[in-house]
Amino acid sequence: MTSVAPTNTDLAVDKNPAAPEKPTAPRRFSVNLRQSGIYIAFALIVALFSVLTGGDMLQPQNISNIIVQNSYILILAIGMIMVIIAGHIDLSVGSVVAVCGAITAVLTVNHDMPWPLALLVTLIAGGLIGAWQGFWIAYFGIPAFIVTLAGMLLFRALTLTTLGNQGIGPFPDPLRTLSNGFTEGYLGNVGLGPLGGADLVSLLVGLLAVAGIAVTQWRARVGRIRYQQTVDPMPVFLLKIIVPSALVLFVVVQLARFRNLPWVLVLLAALVLGYSLLTNRSVFGRHIYAVGGNLHAATLSGIKVKSVVFWLFVNMGVLAALAGVIFAGRLNQANPVAGNQFELDAIAAAFIGGAAVQGGVGRIVGAITGGLIMGVINNGMSLLNAPSERVMLVKGLVLLAAVAFDVWTKRRAGAAR
Amino acid sequence: MSDHILQMRGITKSFPGVTALQDVNLSVRRGQIHAICGENGAGKSTLMKVLSGVYRHGTYEGEIVFDGEPCHFSGIRDSEQRGIVIIHQELALAPQLSIAENIFLGNERARRGLIDWNRTNHEAGLLLRRVGLAENPTTPVTELGVGKQQLVEIAKALSKKVRLLILDEPTAALNDEDSEHLLELLRGLRNDGITCVIISHKLHEVISVADAITILRDGRTVETLDTATDQVTEERIISGMVGRDLDHRFPPREPRIGAEVLRIEDWTVYSTTQHDRRVVSNVTLSLRRGEIVGLAGLMGAGRTELAMSVFGRSYGHRISGRIIKDGRPIEVRSVRDAIRHGIAYATEDRKRYGLNLIEDIKRNVSAAALERLARRGWVDDNREYQVADGFRQSLGIKAPDVLSVTGTLSGGNQQKVVLAKWIFTDPDVLILDEPTRGIDVGAKFEIYTIINRLADEGKAILLISSELPELLGLADRIYTLSAGRITGELPRAEATQERLMTYMTKEQE
C-alpha cells in the first residue's frame, strides 16, 4: 500500500499547529482517506455486528434480508446523492413513495390494469412529480428545501385522498416477486462441499460479475498506461480487484445457498452500475458536479444549469416511484403512511456515504454504502434485540460522526492550503 | 539614529518540507510607514503571522523586539494587547451588524454584561470622524462599499489603542479615489504617532506613501530602501522582488494583425439590479485577428458589465445592439451561443466565477467544452487527461499532475487553468477580464507570454485591466471607457498613462 508511507508525515503535520504550505503527499493521502474512510467504516461495522451476533449477521438468510429490507432506501439514496451533489435536497421522497405506491395499487387492484403497464404509468407519474418540483426549483428559483417541504405535504395529502384511511391490496404476484422474490434455479443446484447445495445460476452470475470487475479495471489500467498517466502499483491494483471480487463472491455464495438471488438485488446492481457510469462518465453526470461545485462558474462555462437541476428532480421522482412500487409490493398493499421518514434515511445515507453539505462531492457507491451502514446497524441491533430507540440513537450518532469527519478532513485540507 | 519601534531579527520559519522564511530582518522606525514588497509566496504574510502571534512563540526561530521589549506572543490577543493590530486582505466584518457593533466586536462597551449603546455609538462616531468616514454608526456594514468597510476596519483597530497597524493589501479591492483617501488617512495616522506596516502590490502607492520599503524574495530579506535618501522607482522595487529588470516585464511581440473578427455596435445595457440605470451606453468597438485590444476604465465604468453582456447576456437587462462576427451579424443569447460562435470570457474573479475549486485541474479544463471530449454523451476520460496534461505542460501550470485540486494551486496557476479552459473551447475572441489580478510578478510575466502567444495564433484578445502599464505593455490598441461610454481609442504608439487617465475620467458632455 503506497498510502501507508504518507500516513506518518500526515500525523506529524497534524501535531504541528502551523500547517505547511504545500503538503503534496499528505494531501493525496487525506483525499484517499476521505473517499475510502466510508468503506473501512462499513467493514468495521459489519465485523463488529458479526462478532456481537455470533456470526448470525452473515448467515445466508440474514444477508438476503438486509438487501431486501433496504432496497427501497438504497434506490432513493441513488437519486438523493445526485440531488445533493448538485447542491440541493429533496424532502418529499417519502411522500412520493407513498403516492406512487397508491397509484400502482389503484391501477392494478381497482382497475385490473396489467402490471407492466401500471408500473410504467407509475414511473411516468413519478417523473411528472419530479418535473413539477424541478420546475419550481430550477426555473422559478425557489430553494429546493422549501419546494420539497411543500411537496412532502402535498403528496402525502394526495395519498390520503386517494386511499382514504385504508390500504389497497393485494398486489399482483409479479410485482410482489420484484420486491420479495428470488430468481428461479434454472440450472439446478451444485454441491459446495461443506457449504451444501447452491444455485448454479446465482453462482454463474457472481462469477460473471467478478470477471466484469477484473476486465473493466484492467482495461482502465491499460488505457491509462497508453496515455502515460500514473497508475496504482501492481499490488494495490490487484487488491482493488480482489477485495470487491471476494465481497461479491461471498454475498453471492451465501445467497445461492439460501434462495438464489433476490430480484431487487439484480435491479439494484443494474441501477448502481448504470448511475455510476452516468455520474462518472457522461456529460450530464459531469455537469451535476460542476453545478454543485461552483454554480457561477458552471453558468459561465455554458452549462445549462437550470436544465441539469430540472432533470435531476425528474430522475429523483422516477426513482422514488420505483421505490414506491417495491415498497408497496413488499407490504403487499399500498398504505397511506407508507414511506414515512424515508427521506431522512435517504439523506442520511447520502451524507454518511461522503456527500458534502455544500454540494459538488459524492459518489453513487458511497451513498449505497451509507445506506447499507444504516441497514446493517438496524439489522444487527434488531438481531441483538435492541429497542428501537437505541437503534435511532446509534443511527443519529453515526450520521453526525460521518459529517463531522467530512468537515474535519476538509478543514485540514483548507488549513494546509 | 532614530529609534525602532519594532525589530525582527533572524526570523526563520519552516514548515515540513518548506522553509517559508529564512533569516529575515525587519526594523521599523517609530512613526513611519513601512512597506513590505514581494511576490506572492515571498513570505510577507508568514512574516506578519509570526509578528502578530498567529504562529506562536517557539514555532519559529529568531527574536522580536517591540518597543524595547522582547515578545513571546502565543496568540493574536497577546499582540493586540501590546498594540499590534493586523487588518487582513479579506475584511473580517459582520455584514449585518452596524458599524458601531463591528468596531467594538469582542471589545464591547458594556456595563455589567449589558451593552451601553449610547457610549458604543458615541465612541464609534468619534472614531469614524478620525478616519474620515461620514456615516451613521448605526448603519449596517453591508450597506457600505469596500472602501468604507476598510475604514471601519481601521476605526476598529484604533479602538484597540493601536500602536503598530499592519495592513495586508489594503487597496487591492479599492478604486483609485478610495485608495487615495486611505493612503491620506495613513499619513494622518503617522502624524498622530501610529506606525504602519503596509503590504502592497501597488508599487506606485508604496512609493508615494512609504518612508521605508523592505523587499522580500523567496523568504529572505533582499534590501530595505529609504525613500528619503535612496532613489526609489517601481523598476527598482520590481527588480528587487523578481531579481529581473523591467525591460523584461513584458515579453516582446511582433503583432501580425489580420481582418476584423468581432464588432460590437451600439451596445447598450441596463443594470441587472437597478433596471433604470444604464451601465453601458452605445458602445461600438471592433477586434481584429491577432490583435490585443485593451479596455481601460475606472472601477464602475462598466468594463465587466460590457464584457459579460456580450458573453451570452451573462449580465444585464434590456440589452440592445448588434454583434457582428466575421462580417455577419450573430445572435448571442446564451453562454452556449457565445462559445459556439467562438467567444470566450475569462472572469475577473476566478475563485467565485471561474473555477470549481473542489475539483481537479482536468475537470476544470474540460468544463466549458466537455462535449468535445464526448461521444454520444459519454466522456472519454483518457482523452480528457491527455488534453489537460497538454495544457499543463504548454501553459506551465505548476502542479504534480492534472489530478491536483485547483483550490490548492497558487493564483497564477489557477489563472492558467482558467485560460486553459477557455483555450480548449477553441475561441476566435478571448475576453480576458483582469487576467493578472492578485498574481505575483513572475506569474504575470508567464500570463503575458500566454496572451501574446494566443494573439500570434490569430486570436483576437480583448484585455480588460486596471493596471495601465499592463495595457500599455501588451495592447496594440486601447479603448477607454468612462461611465459606460467609449471616450477614446488610442493606438499603442500614442497611448500614455496620462492620456489614458484623461480619457478614463472624461465626464459625459
PDB file of C-alpha atoms in Angstrom, chain B residues 91-103 105 137-145 149 152-153 156:
ATOM      1  CA  LEU B  91     -12.108  42.003   5.756  1.00  0.00           C
ATOM      2  CA  ALA B  92     -13.405  40.442   8.937  1.00  0.00           C
ATOM      3  CA  LEU B  93     -16.599  42.393   9.453  1.00  0.00           C
ATOM      4  CA  ALA B  94     -20.045  41.051  10.246  1.00  0.00           C
ATOM      5  CA  PRO B  95     -22.124  42.438   7.381  1.00  0.00           C
ATOM      6  CA  GLN B  96     -25.499  42.547   9.132  1.00  0.00           C
ATOM      7  CA  LEU B  97     -24.187  44.313  12.227  1.00  0.00           C
ATOM      8  CA  SER B  98     -23.890  48.066  12.484  1.00  0.00           C
ATOM      9  CA  ILE B  99     -20.653  49.995  12.089  1.00  0.00           C
ATOM     10  CA  ALA B 100     -20.513  50.618  15.836  1.00  0.00           C
ATOM     11  CA  GLU B 101     -21.176  46.991  16.700  1.00  0.00           C
ATOM     12  CA  ASN B 102     -18.406  45.935  14.372  1.00  0.00           C
ATOM     13  CA  ILE B 103     -15.941  48.417  15.774  1.00  0.00           C
ATOM     14  CA  LEU B 105     -16.908  43.477  18.409  1.00  0.00           C
ATOM     15  CA  PRO B 137     -22.526  54.447  13.418  1.00  0.00           C
ATOM     16  CA  THR B 138     -25.817  52.522  13.387  1.00  0.00           C
ATOM     17  CA  THR B 139     -25.644  51.848   9.635  1.00  0.00           C
ATOM     18  CA  PRO B 140     -25.239  48.155   8.834  1.00  0.00           C
ATOM     19  CA  VAL B 141     -21.828  47.439   7.349  1.00  0.00           C
ATOM     20  CA  THR B 142     -23.384  45.646   4.395  1.00  0.00           C
ATOM     21  CA  GLU B 143     -24.628  48.997   3.084  1.00  0.00           C
ATOM     22  CA  LEU B 144     -21.076  50.309   2.768  1.00  0.00           C
ATOM     23  CA  GLY B 145     -18.749  49.859  -0.170  1.00  0.00           C
ATOM     24  CA  GLN B 149     -15.578  48.938   5.095  1.00  0.00           C
ATOM     25  CA  VAL B 152     -14.373  50.702   9.539  1.00  0.00           C
ATOM     26  CA  GLU B 153     -11.622  48.123   9.999  1.00  0.00           C
ATOM     27  CA  LYS B 156     -11.829  49.154  14.849  1.00  0.00           C
TER      28      LYS B 156
END
